[in-house]
Structure formats: structure tokens, C-alpha cells
Short mmCIF file of C-alpha atoms in Angstrom, two decimals:
data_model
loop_
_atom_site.label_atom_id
_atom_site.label_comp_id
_atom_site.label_asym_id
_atom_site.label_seq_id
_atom_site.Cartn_x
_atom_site.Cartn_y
_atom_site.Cartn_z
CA UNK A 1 44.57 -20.80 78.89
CA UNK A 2 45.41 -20.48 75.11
CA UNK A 3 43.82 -18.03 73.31
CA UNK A 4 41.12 -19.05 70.71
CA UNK A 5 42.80 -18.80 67.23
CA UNK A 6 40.00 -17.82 65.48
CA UNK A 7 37.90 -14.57 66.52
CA UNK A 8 34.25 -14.53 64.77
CA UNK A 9 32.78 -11.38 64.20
CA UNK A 10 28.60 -11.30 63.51
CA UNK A 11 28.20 -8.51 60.83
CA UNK A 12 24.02 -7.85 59.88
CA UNK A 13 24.58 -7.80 56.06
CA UNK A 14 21.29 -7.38 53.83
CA UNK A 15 22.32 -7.68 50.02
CA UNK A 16 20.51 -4.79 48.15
CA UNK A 17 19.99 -5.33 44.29
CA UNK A 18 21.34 -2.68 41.83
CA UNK A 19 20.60 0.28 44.09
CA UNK A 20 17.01 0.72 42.17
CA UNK A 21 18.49 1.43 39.30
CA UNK A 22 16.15 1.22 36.58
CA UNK A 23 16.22 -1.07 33.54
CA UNK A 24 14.86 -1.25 30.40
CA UNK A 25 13.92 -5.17 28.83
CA UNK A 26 12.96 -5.22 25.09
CA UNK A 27 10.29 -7.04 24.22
CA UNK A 28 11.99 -10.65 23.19
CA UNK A 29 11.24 -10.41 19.65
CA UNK A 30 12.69 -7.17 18.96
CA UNK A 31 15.93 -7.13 20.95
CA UNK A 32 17.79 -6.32 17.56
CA UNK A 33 15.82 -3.36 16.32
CA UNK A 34 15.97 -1.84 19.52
CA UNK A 35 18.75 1.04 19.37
CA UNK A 36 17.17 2.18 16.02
CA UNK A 37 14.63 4.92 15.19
CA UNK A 38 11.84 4.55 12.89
CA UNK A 39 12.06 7.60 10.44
CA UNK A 40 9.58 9.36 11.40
CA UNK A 41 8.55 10.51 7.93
CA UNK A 42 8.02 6.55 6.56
CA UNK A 43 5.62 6.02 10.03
CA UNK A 44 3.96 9.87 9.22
CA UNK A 45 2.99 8.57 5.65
CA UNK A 46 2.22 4.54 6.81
CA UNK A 47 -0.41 6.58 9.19
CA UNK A 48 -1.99 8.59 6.82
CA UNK A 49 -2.43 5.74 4.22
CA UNK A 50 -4.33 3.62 6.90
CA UNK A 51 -6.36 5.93 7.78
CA UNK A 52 -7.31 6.66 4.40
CA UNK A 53 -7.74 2.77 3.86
CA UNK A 54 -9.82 3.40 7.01
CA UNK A 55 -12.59 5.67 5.32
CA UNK A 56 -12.40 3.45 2.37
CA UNK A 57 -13.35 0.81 4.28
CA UNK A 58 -16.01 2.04 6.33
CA UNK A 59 -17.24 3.73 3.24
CA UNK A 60 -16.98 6.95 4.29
CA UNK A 61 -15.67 8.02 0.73
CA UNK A 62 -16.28 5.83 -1.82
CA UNK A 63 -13.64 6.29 -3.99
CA UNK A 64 -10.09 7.17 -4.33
CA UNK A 65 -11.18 10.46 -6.69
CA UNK A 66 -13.30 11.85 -3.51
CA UNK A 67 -10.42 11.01 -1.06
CA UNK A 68 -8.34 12.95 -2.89
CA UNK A 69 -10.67 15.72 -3.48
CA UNK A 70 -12.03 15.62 0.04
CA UNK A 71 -8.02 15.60 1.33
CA UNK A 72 -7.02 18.35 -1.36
CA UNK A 73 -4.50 16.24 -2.60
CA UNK A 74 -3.58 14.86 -6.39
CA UNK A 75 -5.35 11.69 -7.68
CA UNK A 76 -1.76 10.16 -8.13
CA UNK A 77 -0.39 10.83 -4.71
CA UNK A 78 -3.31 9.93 -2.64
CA UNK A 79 -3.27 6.20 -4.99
CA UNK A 80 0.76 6.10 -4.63
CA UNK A 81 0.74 6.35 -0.83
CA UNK A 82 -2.19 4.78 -0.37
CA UNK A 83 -0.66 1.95 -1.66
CA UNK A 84 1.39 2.16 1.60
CA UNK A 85 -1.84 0.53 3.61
CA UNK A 86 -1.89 -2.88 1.65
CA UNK A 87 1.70 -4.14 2.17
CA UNK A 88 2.13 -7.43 3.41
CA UNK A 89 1.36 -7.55 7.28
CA UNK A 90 4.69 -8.57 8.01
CA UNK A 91 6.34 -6.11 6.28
CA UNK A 92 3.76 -3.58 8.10
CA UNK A 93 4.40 -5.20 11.69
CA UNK A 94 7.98 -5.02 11.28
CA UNK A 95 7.89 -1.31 9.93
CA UNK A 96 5.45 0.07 12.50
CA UNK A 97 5.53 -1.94 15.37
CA UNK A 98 9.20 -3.23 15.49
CA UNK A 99 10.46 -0.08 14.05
CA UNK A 100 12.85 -2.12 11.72
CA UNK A 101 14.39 0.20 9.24
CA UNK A 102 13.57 0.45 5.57
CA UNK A 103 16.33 0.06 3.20
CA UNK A 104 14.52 1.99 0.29
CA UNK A 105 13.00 4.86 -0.02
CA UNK A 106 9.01 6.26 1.13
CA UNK A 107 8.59 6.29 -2.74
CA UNK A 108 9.59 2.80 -3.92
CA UNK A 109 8.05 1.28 -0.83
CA UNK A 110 4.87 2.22 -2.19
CA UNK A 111 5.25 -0.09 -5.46
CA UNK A 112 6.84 -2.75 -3.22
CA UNK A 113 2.94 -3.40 -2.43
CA UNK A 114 2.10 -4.96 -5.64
CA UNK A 115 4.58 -7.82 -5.11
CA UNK A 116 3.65 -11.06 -3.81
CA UNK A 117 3.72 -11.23 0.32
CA UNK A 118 6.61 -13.86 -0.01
CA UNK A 119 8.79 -11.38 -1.95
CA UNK A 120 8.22 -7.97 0.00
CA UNK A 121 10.41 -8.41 3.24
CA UNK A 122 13.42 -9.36 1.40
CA UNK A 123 12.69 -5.78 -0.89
CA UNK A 124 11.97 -3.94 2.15
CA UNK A 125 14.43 -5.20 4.86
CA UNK A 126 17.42 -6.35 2.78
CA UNK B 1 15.06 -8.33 -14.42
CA UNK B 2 11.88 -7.62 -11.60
CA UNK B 3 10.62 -10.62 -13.90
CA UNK B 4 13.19 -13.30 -13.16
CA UNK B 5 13.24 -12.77 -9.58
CA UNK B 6 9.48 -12.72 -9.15
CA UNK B 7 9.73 -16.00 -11.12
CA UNK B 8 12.42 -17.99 -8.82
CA UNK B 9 10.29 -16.71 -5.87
CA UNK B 10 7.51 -17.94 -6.93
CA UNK B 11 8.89 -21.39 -7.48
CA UNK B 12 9.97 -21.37 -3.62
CA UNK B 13 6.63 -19.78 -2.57
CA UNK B 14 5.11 -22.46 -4.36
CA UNK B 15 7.24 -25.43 -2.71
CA UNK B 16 5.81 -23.60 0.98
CA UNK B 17 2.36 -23.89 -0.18
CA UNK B 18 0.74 -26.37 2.32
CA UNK B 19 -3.39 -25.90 1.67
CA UNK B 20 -2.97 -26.49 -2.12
CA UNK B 21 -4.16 -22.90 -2.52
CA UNK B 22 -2.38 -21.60 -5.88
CA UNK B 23 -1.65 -17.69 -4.24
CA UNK B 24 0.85 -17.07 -7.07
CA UNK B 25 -0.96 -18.88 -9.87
CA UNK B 26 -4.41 -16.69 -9.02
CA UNK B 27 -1.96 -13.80 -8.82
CA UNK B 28 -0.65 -14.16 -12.04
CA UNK B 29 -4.14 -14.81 -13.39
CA UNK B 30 -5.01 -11.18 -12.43
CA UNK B 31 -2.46 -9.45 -14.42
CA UNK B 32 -3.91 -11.40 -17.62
CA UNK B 33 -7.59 -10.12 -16.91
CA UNK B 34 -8.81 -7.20 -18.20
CA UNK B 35 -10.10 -4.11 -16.38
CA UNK B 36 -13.80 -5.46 -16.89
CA UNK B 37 -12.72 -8.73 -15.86
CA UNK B 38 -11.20 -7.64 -12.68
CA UNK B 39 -14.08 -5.46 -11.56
CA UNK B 40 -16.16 -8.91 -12.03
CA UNK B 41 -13.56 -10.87 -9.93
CA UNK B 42 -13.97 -7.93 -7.16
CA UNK B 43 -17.61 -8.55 -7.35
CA UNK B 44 -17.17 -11.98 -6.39
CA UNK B 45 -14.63 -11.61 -4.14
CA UNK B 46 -16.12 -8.73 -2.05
CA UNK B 47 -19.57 -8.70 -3.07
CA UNK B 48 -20.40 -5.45 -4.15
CA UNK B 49 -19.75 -3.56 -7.54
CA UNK B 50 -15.67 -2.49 -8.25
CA UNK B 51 -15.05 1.00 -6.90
CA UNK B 52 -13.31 2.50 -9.87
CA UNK B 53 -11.74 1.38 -12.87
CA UNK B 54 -8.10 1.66 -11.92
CA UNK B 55 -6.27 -1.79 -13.10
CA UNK B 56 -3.63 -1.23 -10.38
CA UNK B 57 -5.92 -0.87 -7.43
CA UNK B 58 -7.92 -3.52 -8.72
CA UNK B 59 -4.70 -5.91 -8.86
CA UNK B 60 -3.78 -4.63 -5.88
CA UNK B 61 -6.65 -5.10 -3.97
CA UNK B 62 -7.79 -8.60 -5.39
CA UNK B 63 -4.42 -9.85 -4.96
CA UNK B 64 -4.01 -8.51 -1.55
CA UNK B 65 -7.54 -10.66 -0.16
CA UNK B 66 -6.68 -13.29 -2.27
CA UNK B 67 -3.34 -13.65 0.12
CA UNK B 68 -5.06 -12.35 2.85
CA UNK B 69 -7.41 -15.38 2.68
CA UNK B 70 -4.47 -17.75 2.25
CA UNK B 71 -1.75 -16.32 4.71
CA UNK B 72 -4.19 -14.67 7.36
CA UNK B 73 -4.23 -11.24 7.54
CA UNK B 74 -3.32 -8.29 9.92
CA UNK B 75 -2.41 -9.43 13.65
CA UNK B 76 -4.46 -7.56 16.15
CA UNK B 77 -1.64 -5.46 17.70
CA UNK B 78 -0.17 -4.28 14.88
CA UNK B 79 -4.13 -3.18 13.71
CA UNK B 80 -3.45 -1.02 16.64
CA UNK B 81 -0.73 0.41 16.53
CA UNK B 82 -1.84 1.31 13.03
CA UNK B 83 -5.31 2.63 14.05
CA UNK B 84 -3.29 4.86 17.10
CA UNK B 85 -0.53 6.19 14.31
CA UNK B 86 -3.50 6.81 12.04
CA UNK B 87 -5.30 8.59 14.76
CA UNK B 88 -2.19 10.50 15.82
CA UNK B 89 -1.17 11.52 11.96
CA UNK B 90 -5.61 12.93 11.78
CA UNK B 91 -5.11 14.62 14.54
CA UNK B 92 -2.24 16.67 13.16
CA UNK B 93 -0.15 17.12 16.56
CA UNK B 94 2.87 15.81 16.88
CA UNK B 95 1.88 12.28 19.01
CA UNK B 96 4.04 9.47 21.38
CA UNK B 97 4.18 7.40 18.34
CA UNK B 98 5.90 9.44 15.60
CA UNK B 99 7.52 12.08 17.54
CA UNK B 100 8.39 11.46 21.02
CA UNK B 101 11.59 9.51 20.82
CA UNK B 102 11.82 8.82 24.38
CA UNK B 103 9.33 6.44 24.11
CA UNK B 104 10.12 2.86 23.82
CA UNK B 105 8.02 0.86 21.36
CA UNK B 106 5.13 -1.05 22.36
CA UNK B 107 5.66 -4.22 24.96
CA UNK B 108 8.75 -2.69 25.92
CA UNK B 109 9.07 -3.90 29.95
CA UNK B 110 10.63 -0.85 32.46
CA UNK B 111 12.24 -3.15 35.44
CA UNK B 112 13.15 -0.45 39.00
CA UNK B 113 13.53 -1.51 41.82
CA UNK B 114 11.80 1.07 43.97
CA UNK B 115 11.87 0.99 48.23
CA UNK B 116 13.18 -2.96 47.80
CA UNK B 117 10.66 -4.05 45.54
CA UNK B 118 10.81 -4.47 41.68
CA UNK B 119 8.28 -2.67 39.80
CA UNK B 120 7.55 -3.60 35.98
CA UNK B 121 5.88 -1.19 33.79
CA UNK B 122 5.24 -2.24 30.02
CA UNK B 123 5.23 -0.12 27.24
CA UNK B 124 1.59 -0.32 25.30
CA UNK B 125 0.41 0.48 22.08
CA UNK B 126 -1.41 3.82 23.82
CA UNK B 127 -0.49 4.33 27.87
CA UNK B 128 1.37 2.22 30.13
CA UNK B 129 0.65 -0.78 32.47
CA UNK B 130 1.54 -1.78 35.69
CA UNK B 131 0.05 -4.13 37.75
CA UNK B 132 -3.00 -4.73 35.73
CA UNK B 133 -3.81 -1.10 35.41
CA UNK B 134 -3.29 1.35 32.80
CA UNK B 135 -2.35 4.49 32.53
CA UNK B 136 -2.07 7.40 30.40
CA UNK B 137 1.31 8.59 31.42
CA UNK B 138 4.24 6.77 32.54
CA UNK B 139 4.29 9.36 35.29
CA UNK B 140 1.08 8.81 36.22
CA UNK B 141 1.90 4.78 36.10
CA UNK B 142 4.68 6.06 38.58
CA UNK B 143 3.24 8.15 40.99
CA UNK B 144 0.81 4.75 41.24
CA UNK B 145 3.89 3.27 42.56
CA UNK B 146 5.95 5.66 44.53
CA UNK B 147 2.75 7.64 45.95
CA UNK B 148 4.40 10.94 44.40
CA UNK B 149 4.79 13.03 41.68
CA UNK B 150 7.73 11.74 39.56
CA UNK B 151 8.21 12.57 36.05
CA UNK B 152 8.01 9.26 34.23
CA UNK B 153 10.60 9.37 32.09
CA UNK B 154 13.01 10.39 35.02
CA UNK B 155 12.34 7.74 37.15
CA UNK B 156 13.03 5.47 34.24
CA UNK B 157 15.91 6.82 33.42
CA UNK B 158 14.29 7.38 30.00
CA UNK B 159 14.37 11.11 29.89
CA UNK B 160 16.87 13.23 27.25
CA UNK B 161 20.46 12.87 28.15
CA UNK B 162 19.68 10.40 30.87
CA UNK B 163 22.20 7.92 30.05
CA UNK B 164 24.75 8.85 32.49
CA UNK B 165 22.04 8.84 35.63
CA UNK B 166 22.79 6.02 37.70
#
């Protein structure tokens, strides 16, 4: 009687995935910002100018002159970085909640404001 | 040279204009108007009486509704984020927002597979979510899952110098 040439051997295999390792998925539209920090200085000055737009709006001081005195600060600075509160929502999206770098400075971002929408991203982000 | 570029951009912005709504024409109008002119445009356009005299937060301001009104304005979660980083910069302690740099931005999804089955936590604007429920900590979000005390980060592989943990 020859012997069978093949021998078949029944292993139980379950496939496990990755060993639970954990992962991390970027939200889809922000894949390319992701390694990068926002400087935490640029979002420290972004929240204090909305917040100050904030009381503006809900009247709560009704004008820049008692925001400043009510905040202790100089006329000019609270109207410079205020200024920081009306930028174009994109630019503000991309800033604050994709944490896309700025390429100039806290100080010139505030004048980007007065440009037209259309024109701020490429001041900001290029 | 701010001129010629504003100019050229304004002749593309122009070409992209589908409502017939003249943004940059209306813009330019502003910086022709004088202050007393302005603070009658911001009665009209708002409705109440100018707040100050200031011609460059009047510009600013006119010209920012007058896009507002022709490009939409704010979405609703970046409002958020901005109210919570506004909040957190008030408060003056050091938040998740500005100054913990572990955490992932907003939406962010954290995939683990945890006793064979994959658990995804996202990343919101203030807490975390999983499963429909939120919570204030990612470690709380993860003792949800596991049934005991984890720290959040950890189990996430999120925490400082965590890189090299499998």
C-alpha cells in the first residue's frame, strides 16, 4: 500500500489585525497641515481679539476706547489686534482650526484684514 | 506696489463674481467716503448709529459685512473653535487648545483596536466622542471603552515621547 504523497495538517489560524495598535486618521481635509504646530502666540492673540469682537458685539462695551480702558490696554493695540477678529473666514478657519502656519508675522497679519477676502490667503499662507 | 496687486486681483475677483454683486467696486467706494459718510453707510448697513469715528474700523467693518453678505460668513465650527480659544485665552489658564500639544486638532479620528474590536474616538472642538457620546477627557472616552482607568493619551499612543510604543 503506497504511502499518500501528500500529508495535510489542520492548523486553527485566526488572523489578528495590527495587534491593537492604535492609529491616528486626520481629518481628510487637513492631512497636509497635520505634523505642524500652530504658534501658540498667533492662536493666544486670534483668541483674545474674538473675544473682544465678542463684547463688541453683544454690546457689552460699546466702544473700542472702553475696551481698552476696561482691558488696561493702549487704544492702538486693542484696535491693531482687534483687527485680528475680522479676517476673512477662510483665512481664520485655516489659522485656527487647520492650524496652517502663517508666513508673516502677528503684527502684519493684523493689517492683512483690511484687504479684500480674495486677496488675504495668498498674503497669509504664501 | 500694495496698489498694483490689489488692482490685478480685483480684476480676477471680479471675473468670479457670479450674483452681479460689485464686492470690490462697493469696497473701493468706501475708501472715497468720508468719515461722516461712512458712519451714514454703517447706519444703513447695521441699523444703529456708527460706534466711533475711526475711518479704519469703519472701512473695516463696512467692508467686512459688505463681503460677509456676498461670500457668506463664518462656518459654524470654526465659530467654535473661536468661541472655545476665546474662552480658554479669558480664562487665563493655559487650555487644550493653545497649550496642550498632545492634542490633535478638532475632527481628528483615534482608530485602536481594543479586545478584537476597533474603537474610533474623534477629536472635537471641546471633549471627545465615541460612539455617540461625549466626553470630557479622552481618558474618560477610554475607560468608556476598556471598563478601566487608562490615561487617554497612553492608550492612544498620543502621550510625550510615545512614538516608539508599539
Amino acid at each position: 500500500m503506497p504511502a499518500p504523497e501528500t500529508l495535510r495538517i489542520h492548523i486553527p489560524l485566526e488572523i489578528r489585525r495590527r495587534g491593537g495598535r492604535p492609529r491616528i486618521l486626520p481629518p481628510k481635509h487637513v492631512e497636509a497641515a497635520m505634523d505642524r504646530e500652530q504658534d501658540p502666540h498667533l492662536l493666544r492673540a486670534i483668541g483674545r481679539a474674538w473675544g473682544w469682537r465678542q463684547r463688541l458685539e453683544r454690546a457689552d462695551v460699546a466702544t473700542l476706547s472702553d475696551l481698552a480702558a476696561d482691558e488696561g490696554l493702549s487704544d492702538r493695540y486693542v484696535s491693531r489686534i482687534l483687527r485680528l477678529a475680522w479676517l476673512a473666514p477662510e483665512v481664520l478657519e485655516r489659522l485656527v482650526v487647520h492650524r496652517e502656519p502663517s508666513t508673516i508675522s502677528i503684527y502684519d497679519l493684523c493689517f492683512v484684514a483690511s484687504l479684500p477676502w480674495d486677496e488675504q490667503p495668498g498674503r497669509v499662507f504664501d | 506696489m500694495k496698489k498694483n496687486t490689489r488692482k490685478s486681483a480685483a480684476k480676477a475677483a471680479l471675473a468670479r463674481q457670479p450674483e452681479g454683486i460689485d464686492v470690490l467696486a462697493e469696497l473701493a467706494a468706501l475708501k472715497a467716503m468720508t468719515v461722516p459718510e461712512l458712519q451714514g453707510k454703517w447706519r444703513v448697513m447695521f441699523g444703529e448709529p456708527a460706534p466711533n469715528a475711526s475711518r479704519g474700523n469703519l472701512e473695516l467693518r463696512i467692508g467686512y459685512r459688505i463681503q460677509e453678505l456676498a461670500h457668506g460668513g463664518i462656518e459654524p465650527a470654526t465659530r467654535r473653535t473661536l468661541d472655545a480659544l476665546a474662552a480658554e485665552v479669558a480664562s487665563g489658564a493655559p487650555g487644550p487648545l493653545i497649550a496642550d500639544p498632545r492634542r490633535p486638532i478638532p475632527g481628528t479620528k483615534l482608530v485602536r483596536e481594543w479586545q478584537g474590536e476597533e474603537h474610533v474616538v474623534t477629536v472635537l472642538t471641546e471633549g471627545f466622542e465615541w460612539q455617540g457620546l461625549r466626553f470630557k477627557s479622552l481618558s474618560a472616552a477610554v475607560r468608556a471603552i476598556t471598563g478601566s482607568h487608562w490615561n487617554g493619551w497612553k492608550f492612544f499612543g498620543l502621550a510625550h515621547g510615545a512614538e516608539a510604543r508599539p
